[in-house]
Coordinates of C-alpha atoms in Angstrom, one line a residue:
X1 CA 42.0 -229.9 89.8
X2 CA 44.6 -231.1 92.0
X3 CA 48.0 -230.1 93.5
X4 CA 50.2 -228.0 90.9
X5 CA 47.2 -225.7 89.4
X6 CA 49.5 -222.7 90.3
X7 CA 48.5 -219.9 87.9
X8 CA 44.7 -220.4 89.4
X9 CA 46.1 -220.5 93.2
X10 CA 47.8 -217.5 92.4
X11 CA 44.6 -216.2 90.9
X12 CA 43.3 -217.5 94.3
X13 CA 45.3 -215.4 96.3
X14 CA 45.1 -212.4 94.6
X15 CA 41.0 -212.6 95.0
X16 CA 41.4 -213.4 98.6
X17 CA 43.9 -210.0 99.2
X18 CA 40.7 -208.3 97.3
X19 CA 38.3 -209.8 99.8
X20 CA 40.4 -208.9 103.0
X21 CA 40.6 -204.9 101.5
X22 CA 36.9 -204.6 100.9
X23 CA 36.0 -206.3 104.2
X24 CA 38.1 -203.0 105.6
X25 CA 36.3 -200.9 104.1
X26 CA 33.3 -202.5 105.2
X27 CA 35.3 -202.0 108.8
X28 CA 35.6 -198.5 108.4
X29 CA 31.5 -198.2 108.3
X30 CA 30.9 -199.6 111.2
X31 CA 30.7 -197.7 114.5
X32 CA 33.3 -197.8 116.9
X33 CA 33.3 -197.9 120.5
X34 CA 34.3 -194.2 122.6
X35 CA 37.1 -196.1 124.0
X36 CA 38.5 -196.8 120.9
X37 CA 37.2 -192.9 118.8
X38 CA 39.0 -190.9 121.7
X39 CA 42.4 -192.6 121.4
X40 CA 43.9 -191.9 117.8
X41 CA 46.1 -194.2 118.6
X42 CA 43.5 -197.1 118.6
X43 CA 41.9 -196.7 115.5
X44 CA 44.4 -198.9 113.1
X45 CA 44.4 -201.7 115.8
X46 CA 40.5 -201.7 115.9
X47 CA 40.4 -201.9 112.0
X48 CA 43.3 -204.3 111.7
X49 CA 41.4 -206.8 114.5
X50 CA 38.1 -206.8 113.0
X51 CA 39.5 -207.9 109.4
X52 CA 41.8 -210.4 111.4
X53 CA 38.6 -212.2 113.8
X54 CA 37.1 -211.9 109.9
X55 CA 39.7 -214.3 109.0
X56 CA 39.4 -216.6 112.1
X57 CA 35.6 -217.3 111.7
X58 CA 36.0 -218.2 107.9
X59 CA 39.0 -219.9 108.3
X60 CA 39.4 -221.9 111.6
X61 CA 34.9 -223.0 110.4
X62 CA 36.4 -224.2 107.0
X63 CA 39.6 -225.8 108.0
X64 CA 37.2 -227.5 110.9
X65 CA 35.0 -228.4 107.7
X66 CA 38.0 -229.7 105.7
X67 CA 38.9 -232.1 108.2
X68 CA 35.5 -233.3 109.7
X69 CA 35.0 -233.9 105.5
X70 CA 37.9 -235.7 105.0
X71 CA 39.3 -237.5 108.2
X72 CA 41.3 -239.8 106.2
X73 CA 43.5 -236.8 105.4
X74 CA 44.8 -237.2 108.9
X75 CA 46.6 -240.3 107.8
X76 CA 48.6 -238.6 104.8
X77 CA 50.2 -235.3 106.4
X78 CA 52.6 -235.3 103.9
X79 CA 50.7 -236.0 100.7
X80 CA 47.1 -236.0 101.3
X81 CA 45.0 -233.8 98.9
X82 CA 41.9 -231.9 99.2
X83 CA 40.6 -228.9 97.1
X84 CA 38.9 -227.5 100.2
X85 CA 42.3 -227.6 101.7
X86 CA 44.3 -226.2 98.5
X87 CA 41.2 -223.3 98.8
X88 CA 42.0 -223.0 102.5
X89 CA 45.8 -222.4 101.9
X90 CA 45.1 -220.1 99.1
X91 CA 42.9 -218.0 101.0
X92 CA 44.1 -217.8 104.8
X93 CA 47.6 -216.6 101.8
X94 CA 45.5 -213.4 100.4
X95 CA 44.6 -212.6 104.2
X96 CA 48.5 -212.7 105.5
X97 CA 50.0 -210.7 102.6
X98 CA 46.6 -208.4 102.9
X99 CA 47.8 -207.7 106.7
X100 CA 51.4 -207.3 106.0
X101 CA 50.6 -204.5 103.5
X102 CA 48.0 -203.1 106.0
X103 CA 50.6 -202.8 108.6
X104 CA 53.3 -201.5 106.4
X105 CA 51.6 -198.9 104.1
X106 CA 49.9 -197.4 107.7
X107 CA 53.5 -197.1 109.2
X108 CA 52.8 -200.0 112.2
X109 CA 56.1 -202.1 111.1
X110 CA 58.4 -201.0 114.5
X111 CA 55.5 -201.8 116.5
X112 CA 53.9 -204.9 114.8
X113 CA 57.4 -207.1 113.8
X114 CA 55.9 -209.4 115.3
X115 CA 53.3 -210.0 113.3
X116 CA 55.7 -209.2 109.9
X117 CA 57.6 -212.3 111.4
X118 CA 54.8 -214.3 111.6
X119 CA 52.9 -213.5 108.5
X120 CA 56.5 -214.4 106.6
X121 CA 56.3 -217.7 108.0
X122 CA 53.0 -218.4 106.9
X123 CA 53.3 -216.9 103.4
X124 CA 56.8 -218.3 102.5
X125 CA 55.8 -222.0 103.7
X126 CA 51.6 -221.4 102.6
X127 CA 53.3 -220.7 98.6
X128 CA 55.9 -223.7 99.1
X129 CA 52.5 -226.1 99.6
X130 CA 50.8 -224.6 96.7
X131 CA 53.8 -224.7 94.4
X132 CA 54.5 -228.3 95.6
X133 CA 50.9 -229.9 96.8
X134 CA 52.6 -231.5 99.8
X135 CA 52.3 -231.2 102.7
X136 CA 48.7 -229.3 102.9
X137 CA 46.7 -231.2 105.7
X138 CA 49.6 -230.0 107.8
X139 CA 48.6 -226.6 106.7
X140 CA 44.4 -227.4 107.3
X141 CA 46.0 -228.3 110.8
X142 CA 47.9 -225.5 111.4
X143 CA 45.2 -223.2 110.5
X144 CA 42.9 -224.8 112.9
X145 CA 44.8 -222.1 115.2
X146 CA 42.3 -219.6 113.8
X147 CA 39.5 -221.5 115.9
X148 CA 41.8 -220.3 118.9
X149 CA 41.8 -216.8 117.3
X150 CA 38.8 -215.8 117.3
X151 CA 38.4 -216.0 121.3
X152 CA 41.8 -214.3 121.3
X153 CA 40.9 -211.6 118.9
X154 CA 37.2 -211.0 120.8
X155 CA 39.8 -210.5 124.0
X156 CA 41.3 -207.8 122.6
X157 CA 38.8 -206.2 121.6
X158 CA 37.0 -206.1 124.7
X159 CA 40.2 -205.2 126.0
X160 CA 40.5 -201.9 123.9
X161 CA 36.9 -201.0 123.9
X162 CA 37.1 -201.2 127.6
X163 CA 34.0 -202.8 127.7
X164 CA 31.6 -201.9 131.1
X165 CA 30.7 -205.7 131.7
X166 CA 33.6 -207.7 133.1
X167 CA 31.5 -211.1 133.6
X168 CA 32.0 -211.1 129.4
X169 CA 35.7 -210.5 129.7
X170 CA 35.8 -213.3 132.5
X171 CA 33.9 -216.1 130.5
X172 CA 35.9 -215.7 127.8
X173 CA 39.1 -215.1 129.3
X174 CA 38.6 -218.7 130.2
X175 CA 36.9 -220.3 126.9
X176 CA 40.1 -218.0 125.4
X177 CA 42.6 -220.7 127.6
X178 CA 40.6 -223.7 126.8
X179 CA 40.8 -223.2 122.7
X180 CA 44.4 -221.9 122.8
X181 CA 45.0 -225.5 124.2
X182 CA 42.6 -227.4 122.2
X183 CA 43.6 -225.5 118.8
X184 CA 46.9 -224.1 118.9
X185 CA 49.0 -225.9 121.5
X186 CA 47.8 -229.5 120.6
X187 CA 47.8 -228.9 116.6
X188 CA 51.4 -227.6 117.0
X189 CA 52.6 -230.0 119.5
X190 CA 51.5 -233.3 117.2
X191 CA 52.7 -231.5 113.7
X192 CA 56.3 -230.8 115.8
X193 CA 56.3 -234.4 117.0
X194 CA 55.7 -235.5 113.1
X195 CA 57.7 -233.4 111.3
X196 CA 60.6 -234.4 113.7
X197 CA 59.9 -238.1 113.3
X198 CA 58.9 -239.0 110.1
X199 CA 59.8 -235.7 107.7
X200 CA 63.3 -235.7 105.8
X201 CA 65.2 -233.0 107.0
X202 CA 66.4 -231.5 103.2
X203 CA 64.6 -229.5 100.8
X204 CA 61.0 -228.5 101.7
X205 CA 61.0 -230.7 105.0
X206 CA 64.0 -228.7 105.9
X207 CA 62.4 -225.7 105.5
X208 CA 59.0 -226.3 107.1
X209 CA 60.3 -227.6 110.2
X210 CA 62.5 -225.0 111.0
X211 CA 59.3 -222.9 110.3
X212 CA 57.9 -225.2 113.3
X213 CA 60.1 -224.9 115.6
X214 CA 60.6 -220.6 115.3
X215 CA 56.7 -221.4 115.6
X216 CA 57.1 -223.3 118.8
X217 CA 58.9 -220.7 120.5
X218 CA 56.8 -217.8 119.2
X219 CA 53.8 -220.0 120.6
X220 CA 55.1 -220.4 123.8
X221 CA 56.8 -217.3 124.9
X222 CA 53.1 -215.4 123.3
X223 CA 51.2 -218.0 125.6
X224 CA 53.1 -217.0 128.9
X225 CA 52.6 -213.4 128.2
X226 CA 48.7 -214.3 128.0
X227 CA 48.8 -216.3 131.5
X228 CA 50.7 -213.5 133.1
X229 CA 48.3 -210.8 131.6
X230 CA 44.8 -212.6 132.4
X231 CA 45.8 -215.4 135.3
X232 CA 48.4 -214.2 136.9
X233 CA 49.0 -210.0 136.8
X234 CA 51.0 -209.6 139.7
X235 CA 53.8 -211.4 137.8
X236 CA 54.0 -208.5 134.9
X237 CA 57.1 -206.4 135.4
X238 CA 57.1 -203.1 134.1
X239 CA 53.7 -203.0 133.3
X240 CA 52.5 -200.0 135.7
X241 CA 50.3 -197.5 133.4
X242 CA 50.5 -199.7 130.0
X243 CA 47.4 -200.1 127.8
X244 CA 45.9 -202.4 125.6
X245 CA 47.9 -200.4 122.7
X246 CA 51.1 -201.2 124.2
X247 CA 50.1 -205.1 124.4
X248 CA 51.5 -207.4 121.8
X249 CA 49.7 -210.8 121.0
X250 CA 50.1 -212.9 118.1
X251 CA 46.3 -213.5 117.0
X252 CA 47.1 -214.9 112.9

């Protein structure tokens, strides 16, 4: 196998929007906190986090794997080739389409654009890579964002099931900061400094680093709500009386 082998990607993907539907339903099984059964309001959110820190413990382990396997990927952004990675792509693709059709068919589109923005990012450039086979370590690199994830995703879900211990929320409010440098600010930083430095600007190189750089500011602008929110509250304006299902973080 090797770059190209679209109608099995596509094969791929579909089996991985399958996956991410009956891990919901597995979802829907599980007990949920009182917090989250006496507010209506909470019970998408809860689903729709579990299925996403799902995806961030399979993904941001395997992209980890991909690259700890195959260092010498690091030297070939543009053209290095693994079938771990191609597997990666094609499945962290079935989980953003599965979300986008989660959000849309339960009505959450005015209140989730962000992560319809996002999740058209990731599929539009994730199906360019597969079509193409370049580019894909950038992808493995990218995705090492879900590592960052899923101390971002167990926030927010501390958060909404309001749980009684706040020495939890406190430890990893801070291993929380420490990953979203480590694996989402660094990773995005370097592939921003590459792609600006050594990618042609036409064609596919176009396209993916304009993906970057709406990225970047996504990244950012998300990262200075989080600092205001956990670090530094008294800087929130117009946050008297909000809850957790006001709150709007990108977590894929």
């Amino acid at each position: 196998m090797g770059p190209g082998w679209r109608a099995p990607s596509a094969a791929l993907v579909a089996g991985s929007v399958a996956i991410f539907a009956g891990l919901r339903r597995v979802a829907l099984a599980l007990p949920r906190p009182a917090a989250v059964r006496s507010r209506p309001g909470r019970a998408w959110r809860w689903l729709n986090l579990l299925v996403s820190f799902a995806h961030s413990v399979l993904a941001g382990l395997w992209a980890l794997f991909s690259l700890w396997h195959a260092p010498e990927l690091l030297s070939n952004i543009q053209d290095g080739y693994s079938v771990s990675g191609h597997l990666l792509v094609c499945f962290s693709s079935g989980y953003f389409i599965h979300d986008t059709l989660d959000i849309i068919f339960n009505h959450q589109s005015r209140s989730s654009w962000e992560y319809l923005v996002h999740h058209a990012m990731a599929i539009s450039a994730f199906v360019s890579l597969i079509i193409t086979g370049r580019f894909l370590v950038a992808a493995v690199l990218l995705l090492l964002v879900e590592v960052s994830n899923i101390f971002l995703t167990i926030r927010m879900l501390l958060k909404m099931s309001n749980v009684p211990s706040p020495v939890l929320y406190e430890a990893n409010k801070y291993v929380n900061l420490v990953m979203y440098f480590a694996f989402r600010l660094a990773p995005q930083a370097y592939l921003t400094w590459y792609f600006l430095r050594y990618v042609e600007v036409q064609g596919q190189g176009a396209f993916l680093t304009a993906n970057l750089l709406l990225l970047d500011a996504m990244i950012l602008m998300y990262f200075s709500r989080l600092l205001r929110s956990d670090f530094f509250p008294s800087l929130q304006k117009g946050s008297a009386g909000r809850d957790v299902d006001g709150e709007k973080f990108l977590i894929d």
